[in-house]
Coordinates of C-alpha atoms in Angstrom, one line a residue:
Chain A
M139 CA 37.4 5.0 -12.2
M140 CA 39.4 1.6 -13.1
Q141 CA 38.0 0.3 -16.2
T142 CA 37.8 -3.9 -16.0
E143 CA 40.1 -3.7 -19.1
G144 CA 42.6 -1.2 -17.5
H145 CA 43.1 -3.8 -14.7
G146 CA 44.4 -6.2 -17.1
L147 CA 41.4 -8.4 -16.1
F148 CA 38.8 -9.9 -18.7
A149 CA 37.1 -7.7 -21.2
K150 CA 33.5 -8.6 -21.6
E151 CA 33.9 -10.7 -24.5
E152 CA 37.1 -12.7 -23.1
M153 CA 34.9 -13.2 -20.1
N154 CA 32.0 -14.7 -22.2
A155 CA 34.4 -17.0 -24.2
K156 CA 36.0 -18.1 -21.1
F157 CA 33.0 -19.3 -19.5
G158 CA 30.9 -20.2 -22.4
R159 CA 28.2 -18.1 -21.5
K160 CA 24.9 -18.7 -22.8
K161 CA 22.0 -16.4 -21.6
L162 CA 22.1 -12.9 -20.1
L163 CA 19.8 -13.0 -16.9
I164 CA 20.5 -9.8 -15.4
S165 CA 21.7 -6.6 -17.1
I166 CA 22.5 -3.4 -15.1
K167 CA 23.4 -0.3 -17.0
N168 CA 24.4 3.2 -15.3
L169 CA 22.4 2.7 -12.0
H170 CA 22.0 5.7 -9.8
K171 CA 20.4 5.6 -6.5
S172 CA 20.7 8.4 -3.8
F173 CA 19.3 8.8 -0.3
G174 CA 19.2 12.4 0.2
D175 CA 22.8 13.5 -0.2
N176 CA 24.1 10.1 0.3
H177 CA 24.7 8.9 -3.3
V178 CA 25.1 5.2 -3.1
L179 CA 25.0 4.0 -6.6
R180 CA 26.6 6.4 -9.1
G181 CA 26.5 4.6 -12.4
F182 CA 26.6 0.9 -11.6
N183 CA 26.9 -1.8 -14.3
L184 CA 26.6 -5.4 -14.1
E185 CA 25.7 -8.4 -16.1
L186 CA 24.7 -11.8 -14.8
Y187 CA 24.7 -15.0 -17.0
D188 CA 23.0 -18.2 -16.7
E189 CA 24.2 -20.7 -14.1
E190 CA 26.9 -18.2 -13.1
N191 CA 27.9 -17.4 -9.4
L192 CA 28.8 -13.8 -9.3
V193 CA 30.1 -12.3 -6.1
I194 CA 29.7 -8.4 -5.5
V195 CA 32.3 -7.2 -2.6
G196 CA 32.6 -3.8 -1.2
K197 CA 32.7 -1.9 1.9
S198 CA 29.8 -1.6 4.4
G199 CA 27.3 0.8 3.1
S200 CA 28.5 0.9 -0.2
G201 CA 25.2 0.0 -1.8
K202 CA 25.5 -3.7 -2.1
S203 CA 22.0 -4.5 -0.4
V204 CA 20.4 -1.6 -2.1
L205 CA 21.6 -2.8 -5.4
L206 CA 19.9 -6.3 -4.7
K207 CA 16.7 -4.6 -3.4
C208 CA 16.7 -2.6 -6.8
I209 CA 16.8 -5.9 -8.7
V210 CA 13.8 -7.1 -6.8
G211 CA 11.8 -3.9 -6.7
L212 CA 12.1 -3.3 -3.2
A213 CA 14.3 -0.1 -4.0
F214 CA 13.7 2.5 -6.8
P215 CA 16.7 3.6 -8.6
D216 CA 17.0 7.3 -9.7
K217 CA 18.4 6.6 -13.0
G218 CA 19.8 3.7 -15.2
T219 CA 18.6 0.8 -16.9
L220 CA 17.6 -2.9 -15.1
R221 CA 16.8 -5.6 -17.0
V222 CA 15.9 -8.9 -15.2
L223 CA 15.2 -12.1 -17.3
S224 CA 14.5 -9.5 -20.3
K225 CA 12.2 -7.5 -18.3
D226 CA 12.4 -3.8 -17.7
V227 CA 12.2 -3.8 -13.9
L228 CA 11.7 -0.1 -13.6
N229 CA 8.6 0.1 -15.8
L230 CA 7.1 -3.2 -14.7
P231 CA 3.5 -3.2 -13.6
K232 CA 2.7 -4.6 -10.0
A233 CA 1.2 -8.0 -11.2
E234 CA 4.1 -8.6 -13.7
M235 CA 6.6 -7.6 -11.0
D236 CA 5.1 -10.1 -8.8
L237 CA 5.4 -13.0 -11.6
L238 CA 9.1 -12.0 -12.0
R239 CA 9.8 -12.2 -8.4
A240 CA 8.8 -15.9 -8.4
E241 CA 11.7 -16.3 -10.8
V242 CA 14.0 -14.3 -8.5
G243 CA 14.7 -15.6 -5.1
F244 CA 16.1 -13.6 -2.3
L245 CA 18.1 -14.8 0.6
F246 CA 18.0 -12.1 3.3
Q247 CA 20.9 -11.3 5.4
G248 CA 19.1 -12.2 8.5
S249 CA 17.1 -15.2 6.9
A250 CA 13.8 -13.3 7.4
L251 CA 11.7 -16.2 8.4
Y252 CA 8.3 -15.3 9.4
D253 CA 8.4 -15.6 13.2
S254 CA 4.7 -16.4 13.7
M255 CA 4.9 -19.4 11.3
T256 CA 6.4 -23.0 11.5
V257 CA 9.2 -23.9 9.0
R258 CA 6.4 -25.8 6.9
E259 CA 4.2 -22.7 6.8
N260 CA 7.0 -20.4 5.8
L261 CA 7.8 -22.7 2.8
E262 CA 4.2 -22.9 2.0
F263 CA 3.9 -19.3 1.9
P264 CA 5.5 -18.3 -1.2
L265 CA 3.9 -21.4 -2.9
R266 CA 0.5 -20.7 -2.0
R267 CA 0.8 -17.2 -3.3
H268 CA 2.2 -18.2 -6.7
K269 CA 0.6 -21.7 -7.3
D270 CA -2.8 -21.0 -5.9
R271 CA -4.3 -24.0 -7.8
M272 CA -1.7 -26.4 -6.5
V273 CA -3.2 -29.2 -4.3
N274 CA -2.0 -29.8 -0.9
E275 CA -0.2 -33.1 -1.5
S276 CA 1.8 -31.3 -4.1
I277 CA 2.4 -28.5 -1.9
D278 CA 3.8 -31.2 0.9
Q279 CA 5.9 -32.7 -1.5
L280 CA 7.6 -29.4 -2.5
V281 CA 7.9 -28.5 0.8
L282 CA 9.7 -31.7 1.9
E283 CA 11.9 -31.8 -1.2
A284 CA 13.1 -28.2 -0.6
L285 CA 13.7 -29.1 3.1
E286 CA 15.7 -32.5 2.2
N287 CA 17.8 -30.5 -0.1
V288 CA 19.1 -28.2 2.7
G289 CA 19.3 -31.3 4.9
L290 CA 16.7 -30.2 7.4
A291 CA 13.5 -32.1 6.7
E292 CA 13.2 -33.1 10.5
A293 CA 12.9 -29.5 11.4
I294 CA 9.5 -29.1 9.3
D295 CA 7.3 -28.5 12.0
L296 CA 9.6 -26.5 14.4
M297 CA 9.2 -22.6 14.8
P298 CA 12.2 -20.3 13.6
E299 CA 13.1 -19.5 17.4
E300 CA 13.6 -23.1 17.6
L301 CA 16.5 -23.0 15.0
S302 CA 20.0 -22.0 15.2
G303 CA 21.4 -19.3 13.2
G304 CA 22.8 -21.9 10.4
M305 CA 19.2 -23.8 10.4
K306 CA 17.5 -20.4 9.8
R307 CA 19.8 -19.9 7.2
R308 CA 19.3 -23.4 5.5
V309 CA 15.3 -22.9 5.9
A310 CA 15.6 -19.5 4.4
L311 CA 17.4 -20.9 1.5
A312 CA 14.7 -23.8 1.3
R313 CA 12.1 -21.1 1.1
T314 CA 14.1 -19.3 -1.8
I315 CA 14.5 -22.2 -4.1
I316 CA 11.0 -23.6 -3.2
L317 CA 9.6 -21.6 -6.5
R318 CA 12.6 -23.1 -8.3
P319 CA 13.8 -19.5 -9.3
K320 CA 16.1 -19.0 -12.3
I321 CA 18.3 -16.3 -10.3
I322 CA 19.1 -16.3 -6.6
L323 CA 20.2 -13.3 -5.1
Y324 CA 22.1 -13.8 -1.6
D325 CA 22.5 -11.1 0.8
E326 CA 25.8 -11.8 3.1
P327 CA 24.6 -15.5 3.3
S328 CA 27.6 -16.2 5.4
S329 CA 27.0 -13.3 7.9
G330 CA 27.0 -14.2 11.9
L331 CA 27.9 -17.6 11.1
D332 CA 30.9 -19.5 12.5
P333 CA 33.3 -20.9 9.7
I334 CA 32.3 -24.1 9.8
T335 CA 28.7 -23.3 9.3
A336 CA 29.7 -20.7 6.7
R337 CA 31.4 -23.4 4.8
E338 CA 28.4 -25.8 5.1
I339 CA 26.4 -23.0 3.6
S340 CA 28.9 -22.2 0.6
Q341 CA 28.9 -26.2 -0.2
L342 CA 25.1 -26.1 -0.2
I343 CA 24.8 -22.9 -2.4
L344 CA 27.0 -24.8 -4.9
N345 CA 24.8 -28.1 -4.4
I346 CA 21.5 -25.9 -4.9
Q347 CA 23.0 -24.5 -8.1
K348 CA 24.0 -28.0 -9.3
I349 CA 20.5 -29.2 -8.7
Y350 CA 18.4 -26.3 -9.6
K351 CA 20.5 -24.8 -12.3
T352 CA 20.4 -21.4 -11.1
A353 CA 22.5 -18.3 -11.4
S354 CA 23.6 -16.5 -8.2
L355 CA 24.3 -13.2 -7.6
I356 CA 26.0 -13.3 -4.2
I357 CA 27.1 -10.2 -1.8
S358 CA 29.9 -11.0 0.7
H359 CA 32.5 -9.5 2.9
D360 CA 34.0 -12.8 3.5
I361 CA 36.5 -13.3 0.7
D362 CA 37.2 -16.8 1.7
F363 CA 33.4 -17.6 1.5
A364 CA 33.1 -15.7 -1.6
R365 CA 36.1 -17.5 -3.1
S366 CA 34.7 -21.0 -2.6
I367 CA 31.7 -20.3 -4.6
A368 CA 32.3 -17.4 -7.0
N369 CA 33.2 -17.8 -11.0
R370 CA 33.4 -13.9 -11.0
F371 CA 33.9 -11.0 -8.7
V372 CA 32.7 -7.4 -9.1
I373 CA 34.3 -4.8 -6.7
L374 CA 31.6 -2.2 -5.8
K375 CA 33.4 0.8 -4.8
E376 CA 32.1 4.5 -4.8
G377 CA 29.0 3.5 -6.5
I378 CA 30.6 2.1 -9.5
D379 CA 31.5 -1.5 -10.7
Y380 CA 35.2 -0.4 -10.1
A381 CA 36.6 -3.9 -11.1
T382 CA 35.6 -7.2 -12.3
G383 CA 37.2 -10.5 -12.9
I384 CA 38.0 -13.9 -11.6
Y385 CA 39.7 -14.4 -8.3
K386 CA 43.1 -15.5 -9.7
D387 CA 43.4 -12.1 -11.3
L388 CA 42.1 -9.9 -8.9
V389 CA 44.4 -11.4 -6.1
T390 CA 47.4 -10.8 -8.2
S391 CA 46.1 -7.1 -9.0
N392 CA 48.5 -4.2 -8.4
D393 CA 45.6 -1.6 -7.9
P394 CA 45.7 -0.8 -4.3
N395 CA 41.8 -0.7 -4.1
V396 CA 41.7 -4.2 -5.4
K397 CA 44.4 -5.2 -3.1
A398 CA 42.5 -3.9 0.0
F399 CA 39.9 -6.5 -0.7
F400 CA 42.0 -9.3 -2.0
N401 CA 45.5 -9.1 -1.2
Y402 CA 45.0 -9.2 2.5
E403 CA 47.0 -12.4 3.0
T404 CA 50.2 -11.5 1.4
Chain B
M2 CA 8.4 25.1 16.0
N3 CA 10.1 22.0 15.0
G4 CA 7.9 20.1 17.2
V5 CA 4.6 21.5 15.4
K6 CA 6.3 20.4 12.4
L7 CA 6.9 16.9 13.2
F8 CA 3.5 16.8 14.5
L9 CA 2.0 18.0 11.3
Q10 CA 4.1 15.7 9.3
E11 CA 3.3 12.6 11.5
A12 CA -0.6 13.2 11.3
G13 CA -0.1 13.8 7.6
E14 CA 1.5 10.3 7.2
T15 CA -1.0 8.6 9.5
Y16 CA -3.7 10.0 7.2
R17 CA -2.0 8.8 4.1
F18 CA -1.7 5.5 5.9
G19 CA -5.5 5.4 6.6
I20 CA -6.6 6.3 2.9
K21 CA -4.1 3.6 1.8
F22 CA -5.9 1.1 4.2
F23 CA -9.3 2.0 2.6
R24 CA -8.2 1.8 -0.9
E25 CA -6.2 -1.6 -0.2
L26 CA -9.5 -2.9 1.6
F27 CA -11.7 -3.1 -1.4
K28 CA -9.1 -4.3 -3.8
P29 CA -8.8 -8.1 -4.3
P30 CA -7.5 -10.5 -3.5
F31 CA -8.9 -10.5 -0.1
E32 CA -6.7 -12.1 2.6
F33 CA -9.8 -13.9 4.3
R34 CA -7.8 -16.6 6.3
E35 CA -5.4 -14.2 7.7
F36 CA -8.3 -11.9 8.7
L37 CA -10.1 -14.8 10.6
R38 CA -6.8 -15.4 12.2
Q39 CA -6.4 -12.1 13.4
C40 CA -9.8 -11.8 14.7
Y41 CA -9.1 -15.1 16.8
I42 CA -5.8 -13.8 17.9
L43 CA -6.7 -10.1 18.7
G44 CA -10.2 -10.9 20.0
N45 CA -10.3 -14.4 21.7
K46 CA -6.9 -13.9 23.5
S47 CA -8.5 -10.4 25.0
I48 CA -11.6 -11.8 26.3
F49 CA -10.3 -13.0 29.5
L50 CA -8.4 -9.5 30.2
V51 CA -11.4 -7.5 29.0
A52 CA -13.7 -9.5 31.3
I53 CA -11.8 -9.4 34.4
T54 CA -11.2 -5.5 33.9
G55 CA -15.1 -5.2 33.2
F56 CA -15.7 -7.4 36.3
I57 CA -13.5 -5.1 38.6
M58 CA -14.8 -2.0 37.0
G59 CA -18.6 -2.8 37.8
V60 CA -17.7 -3.9 41.3
V61 CA -15.5 -0.7 42.2
L62 CA -17.8 1.9 40.4
T63 CA -20.7 0.3 42.7
L64 CA -18.9 0.2 45.8
Q65 CA -17.6 3.9 45.2
T66 CA -20.9 5.3 44.3
R67 CA -23.4 3.5 46.7
P68 CA -22.4 5.5 49.9
T69 CA -23.3 8.7 48.3
M70 CA -26.6 7.3 46.8
V71 CA -27.4 5.9 50.0
E72 CA -26.8 9.5 51.8
F73 CA -29.3 10.9 49.5
G74 CA -31.5 8.2 50.0
A75 CA -31.5 7.4 46.1
E76 CA -30.1 3.7 46.1
A77 CA -32.8 2.6 44.2
Y78 CA -31.4 4.2 41.2
M79 CA -28.2 2.5 41.7
P80 CA -28.9 0.0 38.9
S81 CA -30.2 2.6 36.4
M82 CA -26.9 4.8 37.1
I83 CA -24.6 2.2 36.9
G84 CA -26.0 0.5 33.9
I85 CA -26.2 4.1 32.0
A86 CA -22.6 4.9 33.0
I87 CA -21.2 1.5 31.7
V88 CA -23.1 1.2 28.6
R89 CA -22.7 4.7 27.3
E90 CA -19.0 5.3 28.6
I91 CA -17.1 3.5 31.1
G92 CA -17.5 0.2 29.1
P93 CA -16.4 1.3 25.8
M94 CA -13.8 3.7 26.9
I95 CA -11.9 1.2 29.6
T96 CA -12.2 -1.6 27.0
A97 CA -10.6 0.6 24.1
L98 CA -7.9 1.7 26.8
I99 CA -7.1 -2.1 27.7
C100 CA -7.2 -3.0 23.8
A101 CA -4.7 0.1 23.3
G102 CA -2.6 -1.4 25.7
K103 CA -2.6 -4.8 24.9
I104 CA -3.3 -5.0 21.3
G105 CA -2.0 -1.8 19.9
S106 CA 1.4 -2.4 21.5
S107 CA 1.5 -6.0 20.2
I108 CA 0.8 -4.8 16.8
G109 CA 3.2 -2.2 17.0
A110 CA 6.1 -4.3 18.0
E111 CA 5.2 -7.3 15.7
L112 CA 5.2 -5.2 12.8
G113 CA 7.9 -3.3 13.8
S114 CA 10.3 -6.3 14.5
M115 CA 9.0 -7.8 11.1
K116 CA 10.1 -4.8 9.4
V117 CA 13.5 -4.4 10.9
T118 CA 14.3 -8.1 10.2
E119 CA 13.2 -7.9 6.9
Q120 CA 10.3 -10.2 7.1
I121 CA 8.0 -7.7 5.5
D122 CA 10.4 -7.4 2.5
A123 CA 10.6 -11.1 2.4
M124 CA 6.7 -11.2 2.2
E125 CA 6.9 -8.6 -0.8
V126 CA 9.3 -10.7 -2.5
S127 CA 7.2 -13.7 -2.1
G128 CA 4.5 -11.8 -4.3
T129 CA 2.5 -10.9 -1.4
N130 CA 1.1 -7.3 -0.8
P131 CA 2.5 -7.1 2.9
F132 CA 0.3 -4.0 3.6
K133 CA -2.8 -6.1 2.6
Y134 CA -1.6 -9.2 4.6
L135 CA -0.5 -7.5 7.7
V136 CA -2.0 -4.2 7.9
V137 CA -5.5 -4.3 6.3
T138 CA -6.5 -7.6 8.0
R139 CA -5.3 -6.3 11.5
I140 CA -7.1 -3.2 11.3
L141 CA -10.4 -4.7 9.9
A142 CA -9.9 -7.3 12.9
I143 CA -9.5 -5.0 15.6
T144 CA -12.4 -2.7 14.1
L145 CA -15.0 -5.5 14.2
V146 CA -13.8 -7.3 17.4
L147 CA -13.7 -4.4 19.6
P148 CA -17.4 -3.6 19.6
L149 CA -18.0 -7.5 20.6
L150 CA -15.3 -7.0 23.4
V151 CA -17.1 -4.1 24.6
V152 CA -20.5 -5.8 24.7
I153 CA -18.6 -8.5 26.7
A154 CA -17.1 -5.9 29.0
D155 CA -20.5 -4.3 29.7
S156 CA -22.0 -7.5 30.4
V157 CA -19.5 -8.9 32.9
S158 CA -19.2 -5.1 34.3
L159 CA -23.3 -5.2 35.0
F160 CA -23.0 -8.6 36.5
G161 CA -20.2 -7.4 38.8
S162 CA -22.2 -4.3 40.0
Y163 CA -25.1 -6.9 40.5
L164 CA -23.1 -8.8 42.8
M165 CA -22.1 -6.0 44.9
E166 CA -25.7 -4.7 44.7
N167 CA -27.0 -8.0 46.1
L168 CA -24.3 -8.3 48.8
K169 CA -25.0 -4.9 50.0
G170 CA -28.6 -4.2 49.4
Q171 CA -30.1 -7.7 48.7
V172 CA -31.1 -6.7 45.3
S173 CA -32.3 -9.8 43.4
F174 CA -30.8 -10.5 39.9
T175 CA -34.2 -10.0 38.2
L176 CA -34.8 -6.7 39.7
F177 CA -31.3 -5.2 39.3
F178 CA -31.2 -6.0 35.4
T179 CA -35.1 -5.1 35.0
K180 CA -33.9 -1.5 36.7
V181 CA -30.8 -1.4 34.4
F182 CA -32.8 -2.0 31.1
E183 CA -35.9 0.3 32.1
V184 CA -33.7 3.3 31.7
L185 CA -31.5 2.0 28.7
E186 CA -32.5 3.1 25.4
F187 CA -31.3 2.6 21.8
S188 CA -29.8 6.3 21.9
D189 CA -27.7 4.7 24.6
I190 CA -26.6 1.6 23.1
I191 CA -26.3 2.7 19.5
P192 CA -23.8 5.8 19.9
S193 CA -21.7 3.7 22.3
F194 CA -21.7 0.7 19.9
V195 CA -20.8 3.0 16.8
K196 CA -17.9 4.6 18.7
S197 CA -16.6 1.4 19.5
F198 CA -15.9 0.8 15.9
F199 CA -13.9 3.9 15.7
F200 CA -12.1 3.1 18.9
G201 CA -11.0 -0.4 17.3
F202 CA -10.1 1.4 14.1
A203 CA -8.1 4.0 15.9
I204 CA -6.3 1.3 17.8
G205 CA -5.4 -0.7 14.6
L206 CA -4.4 2.2 12.6
I207 CA -1.8 3.7 14.9
G208 CA -0.6 0.1 15.9
C209 CA 0.1 -0.7 12.4
Y210 CA 1.4 2.7 11.3
K211 CA 3.8 2.9 14.0
G212 CA 5.1 -0.8 13.6
Y213 CA 5.1 -0.7 9.8
T214 CA 6.9 2.5 9.7
S215 CA 9.4 1.7 12.3
K216 CA 12.8 2.4 11.9
K217 CA 16.4 2.6 13.6
G218 CA 16.5 -1.2 14.5
T219 CA 15.4 -3.1 17.7
A220 CA 15.4 0.4 19.8
G221 CA 12.6 1.5 17.0
V222 CA 10.5 -1.7 17.6
G223 CA 10.2 -0.4 21.2
R224 CA 9.5 2.9 20.3
A225 CA 7.1 1.9 17.9
A226 CA 5.2 -0.2 20.6
N227 CA 5.4 2.4 23.1
S228 CA 4.2 5.4 20.8
A229 CA 1.4 3.0 19.4
V230 CA -0.1 2.8 23.3
V231 CA 0.4 6.4 23.8
I232 CA -0.9 8.0 20.6
A233 CA -3.8 5.3 20.3
S234 CA -4.9 6.1 23.8
L235 CA -4.8 10.0 23.3
L236 CA -6.8 9.2 20.0
L237 CA -9.7 7.5 21.9
F238 CA -10.1 10.4 24.3
I239 CA -10.4 12.8 21.2
I240 CA -12.8 10.3 19.3
D241 CA -14.8 9.9 22.6
F242 CA -15.3 13.5 23.0
I243 CA -16.1 14.1 19.4
A244 CA -18.8 11.0 19.7
V245 CA -20.0 12.8 23.0
M246 CA -20.6 16.0 21.4
I247 CA -22.3 14.4 18.3
S248 CA -24.6 12.3 20.5
D249 CA -25.5 15.0 22.5
I250 CA -27.0 17.2 19.5
F251 CA -29.1 14.2 18.7
Y252 CA -30.2 13.9 22.4
E253 CA -31.4 17.6 22.2
L254 CA -33.4 16.8 18.8

């Protein structure tokens, strides 16, 4: 296991100083998760700070999506500590977990729009769940605002099947931001998209962050895409946080495992 | 041996799924709007199919049995015999089988595709209990709607039978239905109505279980839809067998 400091990358204190970090939003320590004999996470650590874009890179099947699912309580780790917005996710009662989920948006890899609902109903769904006292006018206004922020106000009454892959991703992003979460988790936001649409999505992620002041935890295979949005990277390898740092430092690393991800151009 | 183990495992999982349904059923919040929507989707959209099938069933049953009854000089018993056969057995069973094919498979495929495209996860992340929203509403809707569909199927089926009797034997509408209701008793209607609830529950439970627990991508969705129909149909015959045995005990009392 290569330690962060061992790479000549940033130590935690240096990182904090460099980015002027304020608030710790997600803290993961020594996280373990297995599926039978397949040990996916073997002591993973991570910290996500306010208004930060942290990208996790790793091979397919290395446990990146499982990690995100652990954060929102869709999967349960075997061991370790996981604190989100100062709450211990692993010991949180269901009702409190639901409240926490309103503050943690999740953009799924395949967009996960509800097929049987229009775009409007897709966006209304989380609002009606979390803000049951909200009047219809306010809901309409929030839906429209979220769609305008992703540039798809005209698609409000379309069904998901009528949307292209890129449009679906935008609508899913609008659904994610509609509750104004403090953190957004992105599971491969550029997968299945052409390079131009992927660039549009990366720009959108940055715009959304500016507007809503969110922190983002992003999983991506696409280093070009990740590079355009990341403040910091974590390499997930063999179930651990193998290396962490900014792009400039990782791309010049001599570690062969880091090179495998970042030095493909040279 | 492995097959037996798998069967028992599956039966155990389905049982647990059913228990979870009853636990969630009485726990607030109640998804009333979604329940009504499912009643509309599962019920209203099946009426036409059930009515057509019921009509053909009545016509065919009459045409098939009439020559034999005429041979024995017992054509006067046609309405009574058809009435009892349809209300007691054929109406509920055929309606349930039609619904197992139409509704069971559609629930299995819908929930299966929601599962593999992470829509169920998205629902959970939105602060919704997907089991309550998707499963409880569907099982409850089909449980309550199926008996109504059976009533419609029985009525249309008897009407189809009357048309044939009228064409072949010049039996009037009033005479036909007077004869039908002369022999029908509550002990015929109630057990058939009660078992329809169980039929509906079985179709909903198996469809939801297969869809909600489907795995292995899009191939898994197809398997979920297929096995929902096969297992639900088999279960309908088992429930029917048990229901007939139980009602037979009451007839003998």
